[in-house]
């Protein structure tokens, strides 16, 4: 997911051991090496061997389908060690002054700037983000949220006085287990880690095993910053081995999860065993309501939103609901816009901001292609794109043509389910009431959009859409506005003051009322 994208310009191999940074040592193997091995976990301020010494997770270059790195396959033992370290560090960290915690976050940011070019390079491989997009969007997200929260905490009201008797105090919730996704990896790490640490929480990160290298590089910056041991820990591994331990362990006070709705439901259930707070930001099947007076420019802008990050965004606007009176015109506008977009290798240094790279993994590639095949079988009209490989891309890479289905309806699998790829379904409506019903007829409620020449009328339609956010005639988001969903899109809120408060507990302190003089 992305919160403010439009504020930016648009096995037979030899393993090379990567010596992760100790107190005074930088990673010694360059990122461009043929193969990298990250075999450590970061626990209690040290890089330590995983207890699972004979098992690793391979990381694939999305452009070629070849393995370029291998990471630790963490265990319950690794995870518990990290949780205990975070629990032991909580008292001293939470009792530091806000100024002291801010100084550590500032120092992490300064160290991050040193590894930022390597992070951008890693994302062109593990995620498949084109160079410009990786450099100017993905890798800039951590600095953006660092600066945002360093400012917000100074203005936040940590203590309120009520009725001359009670003090309402906002305190850190405790140990936070964060489980982050592969599609916007740094965005989601930043939106959890930075407010949690500033609030006084300690932190155990489980990054996605699909795109973990950026998390390792960020953790090197954390280590170099001198952050006290145990405040931040990272365990790389799979959900069943690591994530489920975070959700069930009694020393974890909160789990913050971004990912699929199915996994989110499972984590909520596991977390209930200790009645811990579980906050989730889950899937979406967002809609664009095109009003009859929408301009061609508005239609093109909203149609191509689904292509951002190669369609791998939970807030992707994958359903376009168009008036029957202009239906074929709108289909043609969308088609023309899609066919201008080039699919390129991420290493292509001439790629434009509007070009897209491969999808992240073989699993994702196969899933998207199965949805495209399903759309054809269910009778949707294939307007552009489809199963054929994009021109001038490696056949071994995970490249998908931007695809449009017309004559779609809400009973179709490609309309109802989250595809998570560069696929747009265009649905016809006769009346505005029908358009609103179609938009709201989904288990999800993360995002929607309305476009039309009459802004006031578009705002009235927006007020009736059941989602955590609605874009009206723009794709720009307020940078401190809360991000989160309705229904099965999750119950969490991120960004700004709302994101900070996710990691706080509320305590009432009662005292004698002052005597009247």
XYZ file of C-alpha atoms in Angstrom:
517
model
C 0.000 0.000 0.000
C 1.042 3.573 -0.512
C -0.074 6.646 1.359
C 1.181 9.621 -0.640
C 2.547 8.318 -3.904
C 1.474 11.327 -5.904
C 3.549 13.700 -3.791
C 6.503 12.241 -5.757
C 7.231 12.628 -9.485
C 5.893 9.864 -10.951
C 19.880 -24.250 -6.941
C 23.363 -24.951 -8.325
C 24.941 -21.696 -7.311
C 27.763 -20.610 -5.044
C 26.578 -18.823 -1.947
C 28.662 -15.796 -0.993
C 28.651 -15.133 2.745
C 27.585 -11.600 3.630
C 29.191 -10.510 6.897
C 26.547 -8.346 8.500
C 27.682 -5.234 10.281
C 29.059 -5.585 13.788
C 29.662 -2.584 16.025
C 32.227 -1.194 13.603
C 31.910 -3.251 10.412
C 29.895 -2.566 7.281
C 28.450 -5.338 5.143
C 31.456 -6.575 3.213
C 29.869 -8.107 0.103
C 28.593 -5.535 -2.441
C 24.919 -5.695 -3.371
C 25.799 -6.403 -6.983
C 27.515 -9.689 -6.060
C 26.260 -12.796 -7.856
C 24.658 -14.173 -4.734
C 24.221 -12.854 -1.209
C 23.693 -14.786 1.990
C 22.041 -13.062 4.937
C 22.113 -15.863 7.511
C 21.684 -13.805 10.701
C 18.846 -12.467 12.821
C 19.036 -9.145 14.662
C 18.280 -9.761 18.330
C 19.131 -7.667 21.395
C 21.426 -5.337 19.483
C 23.496 -8.068 17.813
C 23.586 -10.030 14.576
C 23.223 -13.624 15.729
C 23.030 -16.939 13.844
C 19.541 -18.272 13.328
C 18.777 -21.401 15.346
C 17.726 -22.899 11.991
C 21.271 -23.194 10.644
C 20.550 -25.664 7.855
C 17.530 -24.023 6.232
C 17.349 -20.811 4.209
C 14.845 -18.860 2.128
C 15.777 -17.951 -1.442
C 15.051 -14.456 -2.749
C 14.324 -14.175 -6.476
C 15.120 -11.411 -8.933
C 11.685 -10.570 -10.361
C 13.205 -9.533 -13.687
C 14.931 -12.836 -14.445
C 13.383 -15.437 -12.147
C 16.876 -16.221 -10.837
C 17.853 -16.487 -7.179
C 20.084 -13.568 -6.186
C 20.042 -13.783 -2.386
C 19.315 -16.154 0.468
C 18.082 -15.187 3.932
C 17.620 -16.842 7.295
C 14.588 -19.093 7.802
C 13.710 -18.051 11.342
C 12.182 -20.242 14.008
C 10.022 -20.001 17.094
C 13.234 -20.050 19.141
C 14.618 -17.022 17.269
C 11.318 -15.212 17.661
C 11.029 -15.870 21.383
C 14.583 -14.635 21.938
C 13.680 -11.423 20.128
C 10.469 -11.024 22.135
C 12.309 -11.515 25.440
C 14.923 -8.949 24.394
C 12.180 -6.451 23.525
C 10.382 -7.136 26.811
C 13.572 -6.651 28.825
C 14.308 -3.360 27.041
C 10.806 -1.914 27.428
C 11.148 -0.391 30.907
C 14.310 1.589 30.198
C 13.235 2.650 26.683
C 9.754 3.788 27.711
C 11.247 5.806 30.571
C 13.555 7.810 28.352
C 12.385 11.321 27.634
C 10.642 11.981 24.348
C 13.601 14.145 23.345
C 16.004 11.230 23.866
C 13.840 8.871 21.808
C 13.619 11.490 19.062
C 17.406 11.765 18.981
C 17.704 8.018 18.356
C 15.119 8.156 15.545
C 17.013 11.061 14.002
C 20.255 9.086 14.204
C 18.628 6.073 12.505
C 17.461 8.397 9.732
C 20.996 9.708 9.237
C 22.356 6.158 9.015
C 19.527 5.202 6.663
C 20.625 7.846 4.177
C 23.946 6.003 3.879
C 22.291 2.724 2.836
C 19.441 4.266 0.817
C 21.104 3.744 -2.593
C 21.638 0.049 -1.781
C 18.008 -0.226 -0.676
C 16.795 1.257 -3.968
C 18.995 -1.194 -5.876
C 17.705 -4.145 -3.845
C 14.099 -3.187 -4.606
C 14.707 -3.294 -8.355
C 15.448 -7.010 -7.906
C 13.396 -8.360 -4.983
C 10.299 -6.295 -5.837
C 10.909 -5.522 -9.508
C 10.420 -1.772 -9.046
C 11.879 0.252 -11.943
C 14.978 2.233 -10.973
C 13.343 5.651 -10.873
C 10.373 4.357 -8.896
C 12.595 2.486 -6.422
C 14.872 5.478 -5.944
C 12.383 8.347 -5.802
C 9.360 6.640 -4.250
C 10.012 3.388 -2.390
C 13.322 4.307 -0.774
C 12.072 7.797 0.174
C 9.204 6.486 2.287
C 11.256 5.794 5.399
C 12.707 9.342 5.500
C 9.281 10.825 4.823
C 7.633 9.132 7.788
C 10.626 9.738 10.036
C 10.339 13.475 9.478
C 6.561 13.383 9.791
C 6.534 11.635 13.153
C 9.469 13.602 14.562
C 7.255 16.654 14.055
C 3.955 15.115 15.185
C 5.164 13.914 18.574
C 6.130 17.461 19.591
C 2.570 18.656 19.056
C 0.798 15.624 20.504
C -1.150 16.000 23.777
C 0.302 13.189 25.888
C -1.603 14.199 29.044
C -5.104 15.698 29.364
C -6.719 17.095 32.496
C -10.436 16.415 33.069
C -12.773 17.928 35.662
C -9.899 19.118 37.898
C -9.688 15.524 39.174
C -8.538 13.144 36.469
C -5.482 13.040 34.301
C -5.760 11.055 31.073
C -2.286 9.795 30.223
C -1.232 8.261 26.882
C 1.361 5.540 27.481
C 3.179 3.036 25.223
C 1.336 -0.249 24.853
C 4.512 -2.332 25.312
C 6.156 -4.891 23.037
C 4.962 -4.610 19.429
C 5.230 -7.441 16.917
C 5.101 -6.050 13.377
C 4.426 -8.270 10.363
C 4.955 -6.389 7.118
C 4.140 -7.181 3.462
C 6.241 -7.548 0.341
C 4.519 -5.009 -1.910
C 5.348 -1.733 -0.111
C 7.958 -3.062 2.309
C 9.617 0.126 3.560
C 6.349 2.039 3.661
C 4.834 -0.469 6.036
C 7.928 -0.894 8.189
C 8.148 2.887 8.588
C 4.446 3.333 9.413
C 4.767 0.828 12.259
C 8.323 1.123 13.540
C 8.734 4.903 13.774
C 5.550 5.795 15.717
C 5.925 2.707 17.928
C 9.485 3.588 18.965
C 8.651 7.266 19.500
C 5.665 6.260 21.633
C 8.040 4.280 23.878
C 7.273 0.773 22.627
C 9.884 -1.838 21.818
C 9.714 -3.670 18.544
C 10.074 -7.068 16.867
C 9.899 -6.939 13.066
C 9.048 -9.874 10.821
C 9.551 -8.568 7.276
C 8.173 -10.365 4.258
C 10.362 -13.259 3.184
C 9.581 -12.316 -0.455
C 11.262 -8.884 -0.217
C 13.522 -9.049 2.879
C 16.789 -7.491 1.686
C 15.629 -3.891 2.177
C 14.726 -4.784 5.772
C 18.213 -6.179 6.398
C 19.759 -2.981 5.059
C 17.449 -0.826 7.190
C 18.394 -2.915 10.218
C 22.068 -2.228 9.500
C 21.209 1.471 9.795
C 19.410 0.819 13.087
C 22.466 -1.025 14.428
C 24.868 1.708 13.332
C 22.711 4.334 15.062
C 23.569 2.989 18.522
C 19.944 2.270 19.452
C 19.934 0.497 22.851
C 19.897 -3.322 22.646
C 16.475 -4.955 22.506
C 14.550 -1.849 21.457
C 14.445 -3.014 17.827
C 14.750 -6.647 16.762
C 14.285 -8.355 13.397
C 13.543 -12.025 12.732
C 13.358 -13.100 9.104
C 11.234 -16.154 8.394
C 7.797 -17.365 7.366
C 4.424 -16.598 8.873
C 3.820 -19.991 10.501
C 7.295 -20.064 12.093
C 7.616 -16.421 13.147
C 4.359 -14.512 12.724
C 2.227 -16.959 14.691
C 4.641 -16.811 17.634
C 4.282 -13.028 17.710
C 0.492 -13.383 17.693
C 0.346 -15.894 20.556
C 3.273 -15.018 22.830
C 2.151 -13.565 26.182
C 5.000 -11.016 26.278
C 3.815 -9.394 23.032
C 1.293 -6.668 23.827
C 0.306 -5.791 20.270
C 0.555 -7.179 16.749
C 0.450 -4.774 13.818
C -0.120 -6.638 10.557
C -0.386 -5.626 6.919
C -1.237 -8.334 4.410
C -4.029 -10.527 3.122
C -7.466 -10.677 4.674
C -7.197 -14.438 5.222
C -3.978 -14.170 7.218
C -5.318 -11.149 9.066
C -8.354 -13.097 10.261
C -6.072 -15.906 11.432
C -3.852 -13.516 13.403
C -6.871 -11.888 15.064
C -7.989 -15.333 16.179
C -4.531 -16.261 17.492
C -4.163 -12.947 19.288
C -7.416 -13.473 21.128
C -5.754 -16.216 23.202
C -3.944 -13.509 25.176
C -6.448 -10.710 24.440
C -3.624 -8.680 22.892
C -4.331 -5.789 20.601
C -4.217 -6.864 16.947
C -4.403 -4.123 14.347
C -4.664 -5.064 10.698
C -4.545 -3.368 7.320
C -5.812 -5.937 4.849
C -7.018 -6.388 1.284
C -9.226 -4.297 -0.935
C -11.284 -4.337 -4.129
C -11.696 -0.637 -4.616
C -13.968 1.069 -7.109
C -14.023 4.224 -9.213
C -17.491 5.700 -9.692
C -17.377 7.601 -12.988
C -20.157 10.188 -13.043
C -21.732 11.067 -16.409
C -19.991 14.461 -16.543
C -16.474 13.144 -15.841
C -13.789 14.489 -18.170
C -11.501 12.354 -20.317
C -8.528 13.535 -18.239
C -10.203 12.404 -15.015
C -11.048 9.017 -16.523
C -7.481 8.430 -17.736
C -6.007 9.476 -14.370
C -8.194 7.097 -12.378
C -8.046 4.211 -14.854
C -4.253 4.019 -14.678
C -4.072 4.204 -10.860
C -4.316 0.396 -10.728
C -0.983 0.192 -12.586
C 1.034 1.852 -9.792
C 3.585 -0.597 -8.380
C 2.574 -3.043 -11.137
C -0.896 -3.290 -9.602
C 0.452 -4.616 -6.298
C -1.311 -2.244 -3.906
C -4.129 -3.030 -1.530
C -5.782 0.300 -2.375
C -5.609 -0.334 -6.114
C -8.715 0.972 -7.892
C -9.409 -2.200 -9.873
C -13.145 -1.709 -10.563
C -14.300 1.145 -12.779
C -18.069 1.720 -12.639
C -19.087 3.637 -15.766
C -22.420 5.133 -16.932
C -24.022 3.113 -19.734
C -24.578 6.336 -21.715
C -20.785 6.747 -22.126
C -19.644 3.175 -21.578
C -17.805 2.435 -24.838
C -16.199 5.879 -24.844
C -14.853 5.284 -21.332
C -13.594 1.809 -22.263
C -11.690 3.343 -25.181
C -10.160 6.089 -23.015
C -8.967 3.465 -20.540
C -7.619 1.271 -23.322
C -5.662 4.117 -24.891
C -4.169 5.003 -21.507
C -3.164 1.398 -20.743
C -1.558 0.891 -24.136
C 0.723 3.902 -23.586
C 2.274 2.197 -20.545
C 5.452 0.222 -21.182
C 6.386 -2.904 -19.216
C 10.140 -2.807 -18.646
C 12.973 -4.492 -16.832
C 13.630 -2.683 -13.562
C 17.229 -2.074 -14.610
C 16.072 -0.022 -17.616
C 17.477 3.433 -16.856
C 15.424 5.073 -19.623
C 12.065 3.968 -18.176
C 9.492 6.707 -17.666
C 7.653 7.345 -14.405
C 4.526 5.767 -15.916
C 6.273 2.537 -16.938
C 5.896 -0.568 -14.794
C 8.183 -3.455 -13.943
C 7.531 -7.135 -13.290
C 5.396 -8.397 -10.430
C 7.295 -9.568 -7.378
C 7.285 -13.363 -7.510
C 6.420 -16.491 -9.439
C 3.521 -17.059 -7.050
C 2.118 -13.620 -7.797
C 2.721 -14.000 -11.538
C 0.869 -17.325 -11.679
C -1.985 -15.970 -9.556
C -2.575 -12.920 -11.757
C -2.456 -14.985 -14.940
C -4.982 -17.418 -13.455
C -7.338 -14.493 -12.793
C -6.930 -13.237 -16.357
C -7.740 -16.728 -17.645
C -10.740 -16.872 -15.305
C -12.019 -13.530 -16.604
C -11.885 -14.831 -20.167
C -13.658 -18.056 -19.179
C -16.399 -16.178 -17.305
C -17.232 -14.099 -20.375
C -15.641 -10.731 -19.690
C -14.495 -8.922 -22.831
C -10.704 -8.698 -23.043
C -10.068 -5.149 -24.248
C -6.275 -5.073 -24.008
C -3.489 -7.059 -22.387
C -4.101 -10.690 -21.543
C -1.853 -13.713 -21.145
C 0.704 -12.928 -23.840
C 4.082 -11.740 -22.518
C 4.865 -8.037 -22.925
C 7.320 -7.315 -25.757
C 11.046 -6.955 -25.068
C 10.965 -8.550 -21.613
C 12.844 -11.669 -20.452
C 10.682 -14.758 -20.726
C 11.986 -15.973 -17.369
C 10.840 -12.808 -15.568
C 7.441 -12.099 -14.018
C 6.068 -9.582 -16.507
C 2.323 -9.011 -16.985
C 0.663 -6.888 -19.645
C -1.646 -4.131 -18.335
C -5.061 -5.726 -18.853
C -8.624 -4.415 -19.140
C -11.835 -6.416 -18.988
C -15.084 -4.810 -20.163
C -18.669 -6.112 -19.850
C -17.777 -7.176 -16.302
C -20.235 -7.511 -13.435
C -20.102 -8.155 -9.713
C -20.798 -11.877 -10.005
C -17.487 -12.440 -11.794
C -14.449 -13.721 -9.907
C -12.202 -11.035 -11.440
C -14.498 -8.348 -10.042
C -15.121 -9.752 -6.573
C -11.661 -11.027 -5.620
C -8.472 -9.067 -5.051
C -6.230 -9.720 -8.071
C -3.251 -7.661 -6.887
C -2.016 -7.029 -10.390
C -2.337 -4.579 -13.323
C -5.913 -5.556 -14.197
C -8.907 -3.200 -14.502
C -12.537 -4.380 -14.737
C -15.078 -1.927 -16.189
C -18.721 -2.317 -15.103
C -21.767 -0.526 -16.542
C -24.484 1.219 -14.522
C -27.820 2.823 -15.366
C -28.409 5.035 -12.314
C -26.286 6.587 -9.584
C -28.046 4.439 -6.986
C -26.979 1.349 -8.918
C -23.398 2.665 -9.134
C -23.254 3.169 -5.358
C -24.705 -0.306 -4.758
C -22.127 -1.889 -7.084
C -19.254 -0.038 -5.385
C -20.406 -1.098 -1.906
C -21.189 -4.707 -2.886
C -17.894 -6.155 -1.641
C -16.471 -7.655 1.544
C -13.766 -4.981 1.410
C -13.790 -1.302 2.258
C -10.303 0.124 1.940
C -10.600 2.788 -0.734
C -12.859 4.180 -3.444
C -12.928 7.114 -5.835
C -15.462 9.396 -7.506
C -14.825 11.536 -10.572
C -17.097 14.150 -12.121
C -17.119 17.754 -13.275
C -19.475 18.814 -10.463
C -17.276 18.586 -7.357
C -20.127 19.204 -4.898
C -22.196 16.395 -6.373
C -19.181 14.053 -6.436
C -18.661 14.741 -2.714
C -22.257 13.658 -2.009
C -21.619 10.352 -3.777
C -18.357 9.934 -1.846
C -20.205 10.259 1.463
C -22.222 7.140 0.613
C -19.288 4.879 -0.230
C -18.368 2.438 2.554
C -14.601 2.717 2.698
C -11.883 4.149 4.894
C -10.939 6.692 2.257
C -12.430 8.145 -0.910
C -10.584 10.106 -3.588
C -12.700 12.781 -5.256
C -11.218 14.067 -8.517
C -7.666 13.554 -7.252
C -5.186 10.846 -6.368
C -3.216 13.049 -3.963
C -3.674 12.182 -0.292
C -3.317 14.446 2.685
C 0.047 13.262 4.049
C -1.142 13.073 7.681
C -4.669 11.799 6.972
C -5.481 8.389 8.515
C -5.166 5.320 6.311
C -7.247 2.204 6.931
C -10.358 0.353 5.932
C -13.913 -0.672 6.687
C -15.281 -4.221 6.794
C -12.768 -6.969 5.918
C -10.121 -4.467 4.896
C -9.026 -4.347 8.520
C -9.404 -2.303 11.689
C -6.112 -0.416 11.885
C -5.292 3.192 11.127
C -1.894 4.401 10.006
C -0.217 7.761 9.350
C -0.224 10.962 11.359
C -1.643 11.253 14.860
C -3.959 8.311 14.173
C -0.976 6.089 13.440
C 0.765 7.151 16.657
C -2.298 6.392 18.771
C -2.379 2.780 17.560
C 0.627 2.155 19.825
C -0.697 3.940 22.927
C -2.684 2.860 25.970
C -4.970 5.267 27.829
C -4.662 5.513 31.601
C -6.874 7.601 33.906
C -5.201 8.894 37.066
C -7.600 10.217 39.713
C -6.522 12.597 42.476
C -8.196 14.810 45.059
C -9.869 17.877 43.694
C -7.875 21.006 44.545
C -9.257 22.914 47.505
C -11.196 26.073 46.690
C -9.343 29.150 47.968
